[in-house]
């Protein structure tokens, strides 16, 4: 299975000719006997200080050796990411947590047993072996044990500790398929492992365990309710859904305007019939100004809109489907050159909290209430 269509191949070849860049190896993980060889090669590249993009169950990651400061520097350069924004260290064995972080009260072990391998990242006090370059100068480290089989095998082949942010250029939506990784990273990294579309589509939940009360710094598939069943009371960083908050987010990455589409995006919130009427009216006005318009709708409403491009993010009933499609849709609007976009709003409970958090960030917290 090849996830690339020919058009993209041609585009990439052209781009390689235009700019003198490094050659990025592109390998499809297809379950055949050759996968082992490809993973071995990826492991060698990582051990030698190179960068390999790989699939995880949340989004694609851009991996480098987490214990090698030079690899972390390269990750920041390839992404165009500020170096005060720390990286998540990915592991592939429970016992490796203890090698890089402190768990003074056993809480890390408790939630590792409940949610690992899986889409949960913990913030803990770091041990000396983790370089400051990987943690953006912080004395804490973010650790995650992903469940995706390609990720686990690649981390193992690399020696067990892979620093990986999402494999997008800083400021673009995180990639949910290898073709989007290639769009952003071709010519900048050594290798891309194509494991097909990811399952979840939004980045992992981040929970800070360095304070007395655990705090969610970034909502994701593992919800506050799920964490509270294991840990007791868990709070949520107030800056996550609140545009008015002047507080500094605790996860340095959350202060940047992430996930930004190239066009302007606003979220329209209110009674469903009024939302449809308002979005149609705003699109008509934007079209009169000669702008290309787009709507992020749901299966229930997609037939009610009039705009240049109307996309359903899935059924309103199915939050997992919405999470899965959101970043892909934002990238599609970019590719189509959509200039003005409107999205319906979603509930901010459970998994909806993660969806609204990413959507509001993409919209720069521009919300229209009707
Ligand atoms: O699902 C995911 O977590 C993906 C996949 C590839 O594993 N990775 C990911 O990494 O989303 P990234 O770098 O795009 O986002 C990491 C977030 C950033 O907001 C960063 O500021 C925060 O984690 N972070 C990392 N280390 C931290 C620390 N020590 N304290 C607080 N926040 C931290
Ligand atoms: Mg990211």
Short mmCIF file of C-alpha atoms in Angstrom, two decimals, residues 27-348:
data_model
loop_
_atom_site.label_atom_id
_atom_site.label_comp_id
_atom_site.label_asym_id
_atom_site.label_seq_id
_atom_site.Cartn_x
_atom_site.Cartn_y
_atom_site.Cartn_z
CA UNK A 27 9.60 3.85 3.26
CA UNK A 28 6.13 2.31 3.37
CA UNK A 29 5.50 -0.07 6.26
CA UNK A 30 3.25 -2.65 4.62
CA UNK A 31 3.45 -5.57 7.03
CA UNK A 32 5.79 -7.49 4.74
CA UNK A 33 9.03 -9.15 5.74
CA UNK A 34 10.93 -6.05 4.58
CA UNK A 35 9.54 -3.94 7.43
CA UNK A 36 12.19 -5.29 9.78
CA UNK A 37 14.98 -4.08 7.51
CA UNK A 38 13.39 -0.61 7.22
CA UNK A 39 13.07 -0.34 11.02
CA UNK A 40 16.68 -1.41 11.45
CA UNK A 41 17.75 1.33 9.02
CA UNK A 42 15.60 3.88 10.91
CA UNK A 43 17.23 2.79 14.17
CA UNK A 44 20.70 3.26 12.70
CA UNK A 45 19.84 6.73 11.42
CA UNK A 46 18.50 7.74 14.85
CA UNK A 47 21.49 6.32 16.72
CA UNK A 48 23.77 8.27 14.39
CA UNK A 49 21.99 11.53 15.27
CA UNK A 50 19.64 11.69 12.25
CA UNK A 51 15.89 12.37 12.10
CA UNK A 52 13.11 9.92 11.20
CA UNK A 53 9.38 10.72 10.99
CA UNK A 54 7.12 7.89 12.14
CA UNK A 55 3.46 7.10 12.78
CA UNK A 56 1.98 7.02 16.27
CA UNK A 57 -1.63 6.38 17.27
CA UNK A 58 -2.18 10.14 17.72
CA UNK A 59 -0.27 12.01 14.94
CA UNK A 60 3.02 11.51 13.09
CA UNK A 61 6.13 12.31 15.13
CA UNK A 62 9.48 13.72 14.06
CA UNK A 63 11.98 11.56 15.93
CA UNK A 64 15.56 12.07 17.04
CA UNK A 65 17.70 10.45 19.77
CA UNK A 66 16.32 12.03 22.98
CA UNK A 67 19.62 11.65 24.82
CA UNK A 68 21.66 13.37 22.09
CA UNK A 69 21.55 17.19 22.34
CA UNK A 70 22.58 17.54 18.69
CA UNK A 71 19.53 15.51 17.55
CA UNK A 72 17.20 17.78 19.50
CA UNK A 73 18.80 20.85 17.91
CA UNK A 74 18.18 19.32 14.50
CA UNK A 75 14.51 18.69 15.35
CA UNK A 76 14.00 22.36 16.24
CA UNK A 77 15.69 23.41 13.00
CA UNK A 78 13.66 21.04 10.78
CA UNK A 79 10.37 22.21 12.32
CA UNK A 80 11.30 25.88 12.55
CA UNK A 81 10.29 25.56 16.21
CA UNK A 82 11.42 27.84 19.03
CA UNK A 83 13.98 25.95 21.14
CA UNK A 84 12.28 26.89 24.43
CA UNK A 85 9.44 24.56 23.48
CA UNK A 86 10.33 21.17 25.01
CA UNK A 87 10.05 17.79 23.27
CA UNK A 88 8.27 14.62 24.40
CA UNK A 89 10.55 11.64 25.06
CA UNK A 90 8.98 8.44 23.63
CA UNK A 91 9.81 5.10 25.23
CA UNK A 92 8.86 1.50 24.41
CA UNK A 93 9.23 -0.26 27.80
CA UNK A 94 7.66 0.52 31.19
CA UNK A 95 11.00 0.02 32.90
CA UNK A 96 12.62 2.81 30.84
CA UNK A 97 10.53 5.47 32.58
CA UNK A 98 12.68 5.05 35.66
CA UNK A 99 15.87 5.72 33.66
CA UNK A 100 14.87 9.25 32.64
CA UNK A 101 12.38 10.56 35.24
CA UNK A 102 11.56 10.55 38.98
CA UNK A 103 8.32 9.12 40.28
CA UNK A 104 8.55 10.00 43.99
CA UNK A 105 4.96 9.11 44.90
CA UNK A 106 4.14 6.24 42.51
CA UNK A 107 1.52 8.24 40.61
CA UNK A 108 3.39 7.91 37.32
CA UNK A 109 3.48 4.16 37.68
CA UNK A 110 -0.24 4.14 38.47
CA UNK A 111 -1.29 5.96 35.35
CA UNK A 112 1.32 4.21 33.21
CA UNK A 113 -0.33 0.91 34.14
CA UNK A 114 -3.76 2.33 33.32
CA UNK A 115 -3.05 4.15 30.05
CA UNK A 116 0.28 2.97 28.56
CA UNK A 117 1.03 2.10 25.91
CA UNK A 118 -1.31 4.82 24.63
CA UNK A 119 -2.07 8.49 23.97
CA UNK A 120 -0.96 9.90 27.33
CA UNK A 121 2.09 12.02 28.13
CA UNK A 122 3.28 12.68 31.71
CA UNK A 123 5.40 15.56 32.95
CA UNK A 124 7.86 14.50 35.66
CA UNK A 125 11.13 15.74 37.18
CA UNK A 126 13.89 14.67 34.81
CA UNK A 127 17.04 12.71 35.56
CA UNK A 128 20.43 14.06 34.49
CA UNK A 129 20.74 11.79 31.50
CA UNK A 130 18.11 13.83 29.62
CA UNK A 131 19.83 16.86 28.05
CA UNK A 132 18.47 20.39 28.53
CA UNK A 133 18.23 20.68 24.73
CA UNK A 134 15.49 18.03 24.75
CA UNK A 135 13.51 19.67 27.58
CA UNK A 136 13.85 23.23 26.34
CA UNK A 137 15.93 24.10 29.40
CA UNK A 138 13.35 22.77 31.89
CA UNK A 139 14.14 20.50 34.83
CA UNK A 140 11.07 18.42 33.96
CA UNK A 141 10.60 15.96 31.10
CA UNK A 142 7.53 14.86 29.12
CA UNK A 143 7.36 11.07 28.68
CA UNK A 144 5.07 8.98 26.50
CA UNK A 145 4.87 5.27 25.64
CA UNK A 146 2.95 5.12 22.34
CA UNK A 147 0.89 2.09 21.35
CA UNK A 148 1.46 2.18 17.58
CA UNK A 149 3.45 -0.95 16.64
CA UNK A 150 5.70 0.89 14.15
CA UNK A 151 6.50 3.54 16.76
CA UNK A 152 7.31 0.93 19.40
CA UNK A 153 9.55 -1.10 17.15
CA UNK A 154 11.34 1.96 15.83
CA UNK A 155 11.99 3.33 19.34
CA UNK A 156 13.40 -0.06 20.30
CA UNK A 157 15.65 -0.11 17.22
CA UNK A 158 16.86 3.41 18.13
CA UNK A 159 17.98 2.42 21.63
CA UNK A 160 14.82 3.18 23.59
CA UNK A 161 14.54 7.00 23.87
CA UNK A 162 13.16 9.03 20.97
CA UNK A 163 12.36 12.73 21.29
CA UNK A 164 9.49 13.56 18.97
CA UNK A 165 7.29 16.56 18.41
CA UNK A 166 4.52 16.33 15.83
CA UNK A 167 6.10 16.08 12.37
CA UNK A 168 4.71 19.33 10.98
CA UNK A 169 6.36 22.65 10.27
CA UNK A 170 5.79 24.81 13.36
CA UNK A 171 2.40 26.53 13.09
CA UNK A 172 0.78 24.03 10.71
CA UNK A 173 -1.73 21.32 11.70
CA UNK A 174 -0.10 18.12 12.98
CA UNK A 175 0.18 15.49 10.21
CA UNK A 176 -2.28 12.61 10.30
CA UNK A 177 -0.80 10.84 7.26
CA UNK A 178 2.65 10.44 5.75
CA UNK A 179 1.83 12.59 2.73
CA UNK A 180 1.39 15.60 5.03
CA UNK A 181 4.69 14.79 6.73
CA UNK A 182 6.34 14.75 3.31
CA UNK A 183 4.74 18.10 2.43
CA UNK A 184 6.38 19.73 5.45
CA UNK A 185 9.56 17.68 5.94
CA UNK A 186 10.79 16.41 2.57
CA UNK A 187 14.40 17.44 2.08
CA UNK A 188 14.81 18.37 5.76
CA UNK A 189 15.00 14.97 7.47
CA UNK A 190 16.63 11.61 6.77
CA UNK A 191 13.65 9.30 6.57
CA UNK A 192 9.86 9.03 6.64
CA UNK A 193 8.20 5.77 7.73
CA UNK A 194 4.74 5.63 6.19
CA UNK A 195 2.39 3.60 8.39
CA UNK A 196 -0.82 4.87 6.76
CA UNK A 197 -3.38 7.15 8.39
CA UNK A 198 -3.16 7.54 12.16
CA UNK A 199 -6.03 6.34 14.39
CA UNK A 200 -6.81 9.22 16.76
CA UNK A 201 -5.82 12.33 14.82
CA UNK A 202 -5.18 14.72 17.75
CA UNK A 203 -2.05 14.83 19.93
CA UNK A 204 -1.77 12.98 23.26
CA UNK A 205 -3.24 14.20 26.53
CA UNK A 206 -0.52 15.85 28.66
CA UNK A 207 -0.79 15.55 32.44
CA UNK A 208 1.60 17.34 34.78
CA UNK A 209 2.51 15.21 37.82
CA UNK A 210 5.09 17.57 39.29
CA UNK A 211 2.58 19.39 41.53
CA UNK A 212 0.44 18.05 44.34
CA UNK A 213 -2.70 18.10 42.21
CA UNK A 214 -2.25 16.59 38.75
CA UNK A 215 -3.10 19.04 35.98
CA UNK A 216 -4.04 18.47 32.35
CA UNK A 217 -1.91 20.81 30.24
CA UNK A 218 -3.27 19.59 26.90
CA UNK A 219 -6.56 17.68 26.51
CA UNK A 220 -6.65 14.58 24.30
CA UNK A 221 -8.13 11.13 23.88
CA UNK A 222 -7.51 10.28 27.55
CA UNK A 223 -10.01 12.58 29.24
CA UNK A 224 -10.13 14.29 32.63
CA UNK A 225 -12.83 11.79 33.71
CA UNK A 226 -10.63 8.85 32.76
CA UNK A 227 -7.63 10.25 34.65
CA UNK A 228 -9.72 11.07 37.72
CA UNK A 229 -10.80 7.42 38.02
CA UNK A 230 -7.15 6.54 38.61
CA UNK A 231 -5.70 9.64 40.29
CA UNK A 232 -8.55 11.28 42.17
CA UNK A 233 -9.00 14.98 41.52
CA UNK A 234 -7.31 16.29 38.36
CA UNK A 235 -7.50 19.94 37.32
CA UNK A 236 -7.29 21.43 33.83
CA UNK A 237 -5.00 24.32 32.86
CA UNK A 238 -7.43 27.27 32.62
CA UNK A 239 -5.76 28.65 29.52
CA UNK A 240 -6.88 25.64 27.45
CA UNK A 241 -10.33 26.83 26.40
CA UNK A 242 -10.32 30.37 27.73
CA UNK A 243 -9.19 33.04 25.28
CA UNK A 244 -9.52 35.79 27.90
CA UNK A 245 -7.08 34.16 30.29
CA UNK A 246 -3.93 36.18 30.70
CA UNK A 247 -2.22 33.32 32.52
CA UNK A 248 0.76 31.71 30.87
CA UNK A 249 0.00 28.13 29.78
CA UNK A 250 2.06 25.58 31.71
CA UNK A 251 3.01 23.62 28.58
CA UNK A 252 5.27 26.07 26.74
CA UNK A 253 3.98 24.81 23.37
CA UNK A 254 0.41 25.83 24.17
CA UNK A 255 1.26 29.54 24.07
CA UNK A 256 2.10 29.48 20.38
CA UNK A 257 -0.63 29.86 17.78
CA UNK A 258 -0.51 26.22 16.72
CA UNK A 259 -2.58 24.38 14.19
CA UNK A 260 -3.11 27.53 12.18
CA UNK A 261 -4.68 27.21 8.75
CA UNK A 262 -3.42 29.67 6.12
CA UNK A 263 -6.83 31.34 5.78
CA UNK A 264 -8.92 33.02 8.46
CA UNK A 265 -11.05 30.74 10.61
CA UNK A 266 -13.88 31.61 13.00
CA UNK A 267 -16.01 29.29 15.14
CA UNK A 268 -19.75 30.02 15.20
CA UNK A 269 -21.55 28.96 18.35
CA UNK A 270 -25.27 28.87 19.20
CA UNK A 271 -28.60 27.23 18.37
CA UNK A 272 -28.02 24.97 15.28
CA UNK A 273 -30.51 26.67 12.95
CA UNK A 274 -29.05 30.10 13.72
CA UNK A 275 -25.50 28.84 13.26
CA UNK A 276 -26.34 27.63 9.74
CA UNK A 277 -28.07 30.90 8.85
CA UNK A 278 -25.20 32.99 10.25
CA UNK A 279 -22.48 31.00 8.46
CA UNK A 280 -24.36 31.15 5.15
CA UNK A 281 -24.75 34.90 5.55
CA UNK A 282 -21.06 35.42 6.39
CA UNK A 283 -19.98 33.24 3.46
CA UNK A 284 -22.21 35.16 1.05
CA UNK A 285 -20.68 38.44 2.21
CA UNK A 286 -17.14 37.10 1.91
CA UNK A 287 -17.90 35.80 -1.58
CA UNK A 288 -19.17 39.25 -2.56
CA UNK A 289 -15.74 40.54 -1.61
CA UNK A 290 -14.26 37.96 -3.97
CA UNK A 291 -13.00 35.64 -1.23
CA UNK A 292 -12.93 31.87 -1.41
CA UNK A 293 -15.05 30.48 1.41
CA UNK A 294 -15.13 27.19 3.34
CA UNK A 295 -17.34 25.62 5.99
CA UNK A 296 -16.51 22.94 8.55
CA UNK A 297 -19.88 21.25 8.93
CA UNK A 298 -21.13 17.95 10.38
CA UNK A 299 -22.93 15.07 8.64
CA UNK A 300 -26.18 16.42 10.09
CA UNK A 301 -25.79 19.90 8.56
CA UNK A 302 -23.51 19.55 5.53
CA UNK A 303 -26.36 19.82 3.01
CA UNK A 304 -27.60 23.11 4.49
CA UNK A 305 -24.61 25.32 3.62
CA UNK A 306 -23.70 27.45 0.61
CA UNK A 307 -19.97 28.12 0.24
CA UNK A 308 -17.13 27.38 -2.20
CA UNK A 309 -16.04 24.34 -0.20
CA UNK A 310 -18.12 22.55 2.42
CA UNK A 311 -16.61 19.68 4.39
CA UNK A 312 -18.17 17.44 7.00
CA UNK A 313 -15.92 16.59 9.88
CA UNK A 314 -18.16 13.60 10.72
CA UNK A 315 -21.32 12.99 12.68
CA UNK A 316 -21.87 15.23 15.69
CA UNK A 317 -22.60 12.03 17.63
CA UNK A 318 -19.15 10.60 16.89
CA UNK A 319 -16.41 12.62 18.57
CA UNK A 320 -13.72 10.13 17.61
CA UNK A 321 -14.56 10.62 13.94
CA UNK A 322 -14.43 14.41 14.39
CA UNK A 323 -11.01 14.22 16.07
CA UNK A 324 -9.81 11.96 13.29
CA UNK A 325 -10.78 14.36 10.47
CA UNK A 326 -10.15 17.83 11.88
CA UNK A 327 -6.47 18.33 10.95
CA UNK A 328 -6.91 16.70 7.55
CA UNK A 329 -9.75 19.11 6.77
CA UNK A 330 -7.72 22.12 7.86
CA UNK A 331 -4.90 21.05 5.55
CA UNK A 332 -7.33 20.44 2.67
CA UNK A 333 -8.63 23.99 3.01
CA UNK A 334 -5.03 25.22 2.87
CA UNK A 335 -4.38 23.20 -0.29
CA UNK A 336 -7.52 24.59 -1.91
CA UNK A 337 -6.48 28.17 -1.09
CA UNK A 338 -9.59 28.82 1.02
CA UNK A 339 -9.35 32.35 2.42
CA UNK A 340 -12.24 32.54 4.90
CA UNK A 341 -13.55 29.58 6.89
CA UNK A 342 -16.33 29.09 9.40
CA UNK A 343 -16.76 26.10 11.66
CA UNK A 344 -19.59 24.88 13.81
CA UNK A 345 -18.71 24.56 17.51
CA UNK A 346 -18.64 21.29 19.45
CA UNK A 347 -19.40 20.25 23.00
CA UNK A 348 -16.41 20.74 25.28
#
